[in-house]
Structures are given as structure tokens and as C-alpha cells.
Amino acid sequence: MAGADGIRCMLMRGGTSKGAYFVADDVPEDPAERNDLMLRVMGSPDPTQIDGLGGAHPLTSKVAIVSRSSEPGIDVDYLFLQVVVDKPIVSDAQTCGNLLAGVGPFAIERGLIEARDGETPVRIRMLNTGDVATTRIHTPGGVVDYDGDFSIDGVPGISCAIELEIGGDSPLFPTGNVVDEIAGHRVTLIDNGMPVVLLRADEFDVSGDETPEQLESRPDLARQIEEIRLRAGALMGLGDVSAQTVPKMFLLSAPRKGGAISTRAFIPSRIHTSIGVLMAASVAAGIRIPGAVGSDLAVEAESDPTLIEHPTGAFPARVAVERRADGVWYGTSVSERTARKIFDGTVFPRPRR
């Protein structure tokens, strides 16, 4: 627990995100106490997060809490927390597929799982959503090996590939509709591991090749997107999402760099510099379904993997969708990410907010 001696913590990059990883026994069990602690650890609320571990961006202000699982057939439980940079908010309303890439290595490093010589399989329950991920971690000699020859867009250098397979048994469309209408716009509300809203970029005077900075300089655009997001959250069964970071908002346009679709993602107020793992899975599932927003813009949406273009490259999303006998659409996803241990030690939270 927190005290003068600090808390054991590992800072890791998972995919295109970075976060603080903790063993559940080392942080308060009470959600309110835990959230207060994480604000003090990350340095929120402050736009620079100068007094904590956070990196002044939603992608670097994340927390993973991991524990041995009591669920049969599951190795570890993973709780994701999004620590808002400039507000005193900690949200558990979503999961994070990027930090998920670091959960297996972290669990092995902490002795929550006994490593095998060669590869170590890990079954992970994502407590935020109830979904289960299956992965295998490279562990020659029983030690996690982060080195490799695999690269992902948005991260410099190469690392060891980590495959994540996620299968859910929840319908893809929370409203039951492939298309809904909000504020005069056709929208597709879809959740293939991450609740997202698909919109046509051209309806918002966006060409689709803008930089994140260019889009963030348009307060009128942010207001339009936020109005739709708040209404979409209620329709998707998420309740009042004004203090949440879901659903994620995607402006879709025709691909420009050989991919299937071009994306710009609001997460929700900043523009994602790339794309999250489960965000990509939801987008890739959506554009495969006839009539969904963006399906008419997509090129070779059925390809495996489906290349989802983003501001710094493309994400190879491997998804499968099926319409079952009851007419309901379901989906699964497989992705390859990388992760790296950055430091392991003790973090000293700010004494009080």
C-alpha cells in the first residue's frame, strides 16, 4: 500500500501506449481510494502531469492492475484505468488493448505466472469488459524476452511480437441496428472489444489526411463530435459518458496509403496519434458489414489482415464477423503488438491532491 516507502510499480510500453503496471495487492481495494492514489501517482489533474509519471497525453496516462485469477481456465485478471490528464477523473469504463500486450510479460515478471522454457501461454480476463484474451509470451530459459524483429507503426525500433486473440460473445451492435441517426448524421455504433462510433469524415469538412494537431485546432469540430458522443453513449447502454473516455469517435474516409480505410480517432477530446488495438478491431469489423458507415468507402475490407490507416501508419487488424441464425452480428479479433519493460522500481505518489 501507499506510504512513505512508495509502491512497487513497473512502467511499460504496451503497443502504442505507455502505462504504470501494479499488482492488485499493492494498491487499495476500495475504488475511491485506488483512484485517488492513481491521480497522485500520474500527476493529475495537470496538463503537464509534471508531478507524476504521466506523459501529458491520454496515451501515456494509463494504469494496468493485475492479479492472479480465481476464474477456472484464466491465469490473471487485468483491470485498466484511464487517468485523465487535466481533470481529477479515473475511468474504468473501457479496457485498453495496447496495455493488454504488457499484461502477460508483467505477470511473469512479478511471479503471478510460472514461466516455461520457450513460450508461456497466458489467459487474461479483462475485468472492464469481461472478455478473455489468449496470448503466448516468448520466455527462453524461463525469462521474458522483449527483443525481436517485429515492428508496429507508431513505435520506433523492433521488438518481440505478442499475439493477442480476443473473442467475445456480445453482439457487435449495442442498439441492434447497423446504422442509427444522431444529430442529423448516419452513425454506426459498434463494439468489437471497444465501443466506437463510426462517422463519415466528409460530413464534418474533414478530408481524412489532417494531422492530429490540425483537427485539435478546430473547436467547432470538437463540439460537434462531443455532442454526438454524449448521445451515442446513452444509446450504447453506457449511460452518461460526459466524464468517461468512451465511446471513441472515428471519422472515416477513403484509404490513401494502400489500406482498407483511413481513420482519425477522437479519444474523446484529443486525436489519437495512431489507433488502439481494440479500436482497430471495432473499425475493421464495422467496415466489413454491408450498410455500416464507412463500408462504402472501404477497399478490400475482407482482406486478412485489414489495414486500418491512421496518422502515423497502418494497423493490421485481423477480425472475423458472422451473422448468426437470429440475425445478430458477432465478432472476434486477433492482433500482434509489442511491449517493453521500461523501468521496475518504486513510485512515490504525491502526498495529497
mmCIF file of N, CA, C and O in Angstrom, residues 195-251:
data_model
loop_
_atom_site.group_PDB
_atom_site.id
_atom_site.type_symbol
_atom_site.label_atom_id
_atom_site.label_comp_id
_atom_site.label_asym_id
_atom_site.label_seq_id
_atom_site.Cartn_x
_atom_site.Cartn_y
_atom_site.Cartn_z
ATOM 1 N N PRO A 195 -16.106 0.114 -27.490
ATOM 2 C CA PRO A 195 -17.245 0.844 -28.055
ATOM 3 C C PRO A 195 -16.779 2.042 -28.873
ATOM 4 O O PRO A 195 -16.072 2.921 -28.359
ATOM 5 N N VAL A 196 -17.141 2.059 -30.150
ATOM 6 C CA VAL A 196 -16.748 3.152 -31.030
ATOM 7 C C VAL A 196 -17.949 3.613 -31.840
ATOM 8 O O VAL A 196 -18.934 2.899 -32.005
ATOM 9 N N VAL A 197 -17.830 4.832 -32.356
ATOM 10 C CA VAL A 197 -18.841 5.426 -33.227
ATOM 11 C C VAL A 197 -18.183 5.724 -34.559
ATOM 12 O O VAL A 197 -17.157 6.423 -34.609
ATOM 13 N N LEU A 198 -18.751 5.204 -35.636
ATOM 14 C CA LEU A 198 -18.196 5.410 -36.968
ATOM 15 C C LEU A 198 -18.973 6.513 -37.671
ATOM 16 O O LEU A 198 -20.207 6.478 -37.746
ATOM 17 N N LEU A 199 -18.241 7.502 -38.208
ATOM 18 C CA LEU A 199 -18.811 8.654 -38.887
ATOM 19 C C LEU A 199 -18.061 8.888 -40.195
ATOM 20 O O LEU A 199 -16.883 8.540 -40.313
ATOM 21 N N ARG A 200 -18.723 9.495 -41.156
ATOM 22 C CA ARG A 200 -18.047 9.881 -42.391
ATOM 23 C C ARG A 200 -17.324 11.203 -42.175
ATOM 24 O O ARG A 200 -17.918 12.187 -41.731
ATOM 25 N N ALA A 201 -16.053 11.246 -42.508
ATOM 26 C CA ALA A 201 -15.256 12.452 -42.304
ATOM 27 C C ALA A 201 -15.768 13.626 -43.129
ATOM 28 O O ALA A 201 -15.767 14.773 -42.666
ATOM 29 N N ASP A 202 -16.230 13.346 -44.358
ATOM 30 C CA ASP A 202 -16.620 14.455 -45.234
ATOM 31 C C ASP A 202 -17.855 15.193 -44.734
ATOM 32 O O ASP A 202 -18.103 16.329 -45.127
ATOM 33 N N GLU A 203 -18.632 14.574 -43.855
ATOM 34 C CA GLU A 203 -19.787 15.264 -43.286
ATOM 35 C C GLU A 203 -19.370 16.322 -42.265
ATOM 36 O O GLU A 203 -20.200 17.128 -41.825
ATOM 37 N N PHE A 204 -18.091 16.327 -41.895
ATOM 38 C CA PHE A 204 -17.586 17.273 -40.906
ATOM 39 C C PHE A 204 -16.486 18.164 -41.497
ATOM 40 O O PHE A 204 -15.663 18.701 -40.769
ATOM 41 N N ASP A 205 -16.487 18.265 -42.819
ATOM 42 C CA ASP A 205 -15.490 19.081 -43.525
ATOM 43 C C ASP A 205 -14.071 18.629 -43.181
ATOM 44 O O ASP A 205 -13.167 19.438 -42.987
ATOM 45 N N VAL A 206 -13.899 17.313 -43.106
ATOM 46 C CA VAL A 206 -12.596 16.708 -42.848
ATOM 47 C C VAL A 206 -12.248 15.825 -44.041
ATOM 48 O O VAL A 206 -13.044 14.969 -44.443
ATOM 49 N N SER A 207 -11.070 16.031 -44.606
ATOM 50 C CA SER A 207 -10.669 15.249 -45.782
ATOM 51 C C SER A 207 -10.167 13.870 -45.383
ATOM 52 O O SER A 207 -10.284 12.912 -46.142
ATOM 53 N N GLY A 208 -9.561 13.784 -44.190
ATOM 54 C CA GLY A 208 -9.073 12.492 -43.717
ATOM 55 C C GLY A 208 -7.569 12.373 -43.706
ATOM 56 O O GLY A 208 -7.040 11.367 -43.218
ATOM 57 N N ASP A 209 -6.877 13.387 -44.232
ATOM 58 C CA ASP A 209 -5.409 13.351 -44.197
ATOM 59 C C ASP A 209 -4.834 14.410 -43.262
ATOM 60 O O ASP A 209 -3.632 14.671 -43.266
ATOM 61 N N GLU A 210 -5.695 15.035 -42.442
ATOM 62 C CA GLU A 210 -5.225 16.045 -41.498
ATOM 63 C C GLU A 210 -4.375 15.425 -40.393
ATOM 64 O O GLU A 210 -4.540 14.255 -40.026
ATOM 65 N N THR A 211 -3.475 16.223 -39.847
ATOM 66 C CA THR A 211 -2.696 15.790 -38.688
ATOM 67 C C THR A 211 -3.554 15.921 -37.436
ATOM 68 O O THR A 211 -4.546 16.671 -37.417
ATOM 69 N N PRO A 212 -3.204 15.220 -36.369
ATOM 70 C CA PRO A 212 -3.934 15.407 -35.111
ATOM 71 C C PRO A 212 -3.973 16.865 -34.670
ATOM 72 O O PRO A 212 -4.997 17.362 -34.196
ATOM 73 N N GLU A 213 -2.858 17.586 -34.851
ATOM 74 C CA GLU A 213 -2.797 18.984 -34.432
ATOM 75 C C GLU A 213 -3.777 19.847 -35.225
ATOM 76 O O GLU A 213 -4.409 20.762 -34.664
ATOM 77 N N GLN A 214 -3.919 19.573 -36.501
ATOM 78 C CA GLN A 214 -4.851 20.343 -37.319
ATOM 79 C C GLN A 214 -6.289 20.132 -36.862
ATOM 80 O O GLN A 214 -7.075 21.080 -36.778
ATOM 81 N N LEU A 215 -6.652 18.910 -36.553
ATOM 82 C CA LEU A 215 -8.015 18.635 -36.100
ATOM 83 C C LEU A 215 -8.259 19.194 -34.704
ATOM 84 O O LEU A 215 -9.346 19.696 -34.415
ATOM 85 N N GLU A 216 -7.261 19.124 -33.846
ATOM 86 C CA GLU A 216 -7.420 19.638 -32.487
ATOM 87 C C GLU A 216 -7.522 21.158 -32.459
ATOM 88 O O GLU A 216 -7.964 21.738 -31.465
ATOM 89 N N SER A 217 -7.149 21.817 -33.546
ATOM 90 C CA SER A 217 -7.233 23.279 -33.610
ATOM 91 C C SER A 217 -8.620 23.761 -34.021
ATOM 92 O O SER A 217 -8.840 24.969 -34.157
ATOM 93 N N ARG A 218 -9.556 22.835 -34.204
ATOM 94 C CA ARG A 218 -10.911 23.175 -34.627
ATOM 95 C C ARG A 218 -11.905 22.948 -33.493
ATOM 96 O O ARG A 218 -12.478 21.858 -33.347
ATOM 97 N N PRO A 219 -12.145 23.948 -32.653
ATOM 98 C CA PRO A 219 -13.088 23.767 -31.544
ATOM 99 C C PRO A 219 -14.501 23.468 -32.011
ATOM 100 O O PRO A 219 -15.253 22.783 -31.318
ATOM 101 N N ASP A 220 -14.889 23.980 -33.187
ATOM 102 C CA ASP A 220 -16.220 23.693 -33.714
ATOM 103 C C ASP A 220 -16.387 22.204 -33.987
ATOM 104 O O ASP A 220 -17.442 21.616 -33.702
ATOM 105 N N LEU A 221 -15.347 21.588 -34.522
ATOM 106 C CA LEU A 221 -15.383 20.152 -34.797
ATOM 107 C C LEU A 221 -15.478 19.368 -33.500
ATOM 108 O O LEU A 221 -16.271 18.426 -33.387
ATOM 109 N N ALA A 222 -14.678 19.746 -32.518
ATOM 110 C CA ALA A 222 -14.711 19.056 -31.225
ATOM 111 C C ALA A 222 -16.094 19.115 -30.601
ATOM 112 O O ALA A 222 -16.580 18.121 -30.028
ATOM 113 N N ARG A 223 -16.768 20.260 -30.709
ATOM 114 C CA ARG A 223 -18.109 20.397 -30.142
ATOM 115 C C ARG A 223 -19.105 19.492 -30.856
ATOM 116 O O ARG A 223 -19.942 18.840 -30.210
ATOM 117 N N GLN A 224 -19.027 19.419 -32.181
ATOM 118 C CA GLN A 224 -19.924 18.542 -32.933
ATOM 119 C C GLN A 224 -19.732 17.081 -32.551
ATOM 120 O O GLN A 224 -20.700 16.345 -32.322
ATOM 121 N N ILE A 225 -18.476 16.668 -32.490
ATOM 122 C CA ILE A 225 -18.169 15.270 -32.177
ATOM 123 C C ILE A 225 -18.612 14.937 -30.757
ATOM 124 O O ILE A 225 -19.171 13.858 -30.496
ATOM 125 N N GLU A 226 -18.403 15.864 -29.827
ATOM 126 C CA GLU A 226 -18.779 15.599 -28.442
ATOM 127 C C GLU A 226 -20.291 15.506 -28.280
ATOM 128 O O GLU A 226 -20.793 14.677 -27.502
ATOM 129 N N GLU A 227 -21.038 16.320 -29.006
ATOM 130 C CA GLU A 227 -22.495 16.229 -28.941
ATOM 131 C C GLU A 227 -22.972 14.838 -29.368
ATOM 132 O O GLU A 227 -23.830 14.220 -28.726
ATOM 133 N N ILE A 228 -22.396 14.346 -30.451
ATOM 134 C CA ILE A 228 -22.764 13.013 -30.923
ATOM 135 C C ILE A 228 -22.318 11.950 -29.933
ATOM 136 O O ILE A 228 -23.044 10.984 -29.656
ATOM 137 N N ARG A 229 -21.118 12.112 -29.376
ATOM 138 C CA ARG A 229 -20.595 11.114 -28.433
ATOM 139 C C ARG A 229 -21.501 10.962 -27.212
ATOM 140 O O ARG A 229 -21.784 9.843 -26.769
ATOM 141 N N LEU A 230 -21.954 12.067 -26.665
ATOM 142 C CA LEU A 230 -22.793 12.006 -25.471
ATOM 143 C C LEU A 230 -24.103 11.277 -25.758
ATOM 144 O O LEU A 230 -24.563 10.466 -24.943
ATOM 145 N N ARG A 231 -24.675 11.535 -26.906
ATOM 146 C CA ARG A 231 -25.931 10.860 -27.257
ATOM 147 C C ARG A 231 -25.691 9.396 -27.622
ATOM 148 O O ARG A 231 -26.499 8.520 -27.319
ATOM 149 N N ALA A 232 -24.561 9.131 -28.258
ATOM 150 C CA ALA A 232 -24.231 7.752 -28.617
ATOM 151 C C ALA A 232 -23.998 6.899 -27.378
ATOM 152 O O ALA A 232 -24.395 5.736 -27.324
ATOM 153 N N GLY A 233 -23.342 7.484 -26.373
ATOM 154 C CA GLY A 233 -23.089 6.737 -25.147
ATOM 155 C C GLY A 233 -24.362 6.218 -24.519
ATOM 156 O O GLY A 233 -24.435 5.054 -24.082
ATOM 157 N N ALA A 234 -25.387 7.054 -24.470
ATOM 158 C CA ALA A 234 -26.670 6.624 -23.905
ATOM 159 C C ALA A 234 -27.290 5.523 -24.751
ATOM 160 O O ALA A 234 -27.800 4.526 -24.213
ATOM 161 N N LEU A 235 -27.245 5.672 -26.074
ATOM 162 C CA LEU A 235 -27.817 4.655 -26.955
ATOM 163 C C LEU A 235 -27.087 3.314 -26.835
ATOM 164 O O LEU A 235 -27.684 2.250 -26.998
ATOM 165 N N MET A 236 -25.785 3.356 -26.539
ATOM 166 C CA MET A 236 -24.989 2.135 -26.439
ATOM 167 C C MET A 236 -25.074 1.498 -25.062
ATOM 168 O O MET A 236 -24.392 0.506 -24.786
ATOM 169 N N GLY A 237 -25.891 2.060 -24.181
ATOM 170 C CA GLY A 237 -26.059 1.494 -22.849
ATOM 171 C C GLY A 237 -24.950 1.864 -21.887
ATOM 172 O O GLY A 237 -24.809 1.235 -20.832
ATOM 173 N N LEU A 238 -24.191 2.918 -22.205
ATOM 174 C CA LEU A 238 -23.073 3.334 -21.358
ATOM 175 C C LEU A 238 -23.473 4.407 -20.352
ATOM 176 O O LEU A 238 -22.663 4.799 -19.518
ATOM 177 N N GLY A 239 -24.712 4.886 -20.461
ATOM 178 C CA GLY A 239 -25.189 5.905 -19.540
ATOM 179 C C GLY A 239 -24.632 7.277 -19.877
ATOM 180 O O GLY A 239 -24.362 7.600 -21.040
ATOM 181 N N ASP A 240 -24.449 8.089 -18.851
ATOM 182 C CA ASP A 240 -23.892 9.426 -19.020
ATOM 183 C C ASP A 240 -22.381 9.305 -19.180
ATOM 184 O O ASP A 240 -21.673 8.952 -18.247
ATOM 185 N N VAL A 241 -21.881 9.606 -20.375
ATOM 186 C CA VAL A 241 -20.449 9.422 -20.658
ATOM 187 C C VAL A 241 -19.681 10.741 -20.614
ATOM 188 O O VAL A 241 -18.541 10.807 -21.079
ATOM 189 N N SER A 242 -20.285 11.784 -20.055
ATOM 190 C CA SER A 242 -19.621 13.088 -20.043
ATOM 191 C C SER A 242 -18.302 13.061 -19.299
ATOM 192 O O SER A 242 -17.385 13.826 -19.615
ATOM 193 N N ALA A 243 -18.176 12.176 -18.303
ATOM 194 C CA ALA A 243 -16.924 12.049 -17.549
ATOM 195 C C ALA A 243 -16.171 10.782 -17.920
ATOM 196 O O ALA A 243 -15.252 10.369 -17.215
ATOM 197 N N GLN A 244 -16.551 10.137 -19.038
ATOM 198 C CA GLN A 244 -15.897 8.912 -19.469
ATOM 199 C C GLN A 244 -15.112 9.166 -20.756
ATOM 200 O O GLN A 244 -15.286 10.194 -21.417
ATOM 201 N N THR A 245 -14.275 8.204 -21.096
ATOM 202 C CA THR A 245 -13.473 8.326 -22.310
ATOM 203 C C THR A 245 -13.971 7.403 -23.422
ATOM 204 O O THR A 245 -13.286 7.200 -24.423
ATOM 205 N N VAL A 246 -15.151 6.830 -23.241
ATOM 206 C CA VAL A 246 -15.815 6.034 -24.271
ATOM 207 C C VAL A 246 -17.204 6.616 -24.500
ATOM 208 O O VAL A 246 -17.751 7.261 -23.605
ATOM 209 N N PRO A 247 -17.755 6.384 -25.696
ATOM 210 C CA PRO A 247 -17.159 5.681 -26.832
ATOM 211 C C PRO A 247 -16.103 6.539 -27.545
ATOM 212 O O PRO A 247 -16.073 7.753 -27.394
ATOM 213 N N LYS A 248 -15.248 5.845 -28.314
ATOM 214 C CA LYS A 248 -14.265 6.536 -29.143
ATOM 215 C C LYS A 248 -14.939 6.924 -30.462
ATOM 216 O O LYS A 248 -15.764 6.175 -30.995
ATOM 217 N N MET A 249 -14.572 8.080 -30.983
ATOM 218 C CA MET A 249 -15.234 8.628 -32.161
ATOM 219 C C MET A 249 -14.300 8.567 -33.368
ATOM 220 O O MET A 249 -13.183 9.096 -33.327
ATOM 221 N N PHE A 250 -14.767 7.947 -34.450
ATOM 222 C CA PHE A 250 -13.925 7.763 -35.635
ATOM 223 C C PHE A 250 -14.507 8.472 -36.841
ATOM 224 O O PHE A 250 -15.664 8.253 -37.214
ATOM 225 N N LEU A 251 -13.678 9.310 -37.462
ATOM 226 C CA LEU A 251 -14.001 9.905 -38.747
ATOM 227 C C LEU A 251 -13.336 9.049 -39.822
ATOM 228 O O LEU A 251 -12.115 8.874 -39.824
#
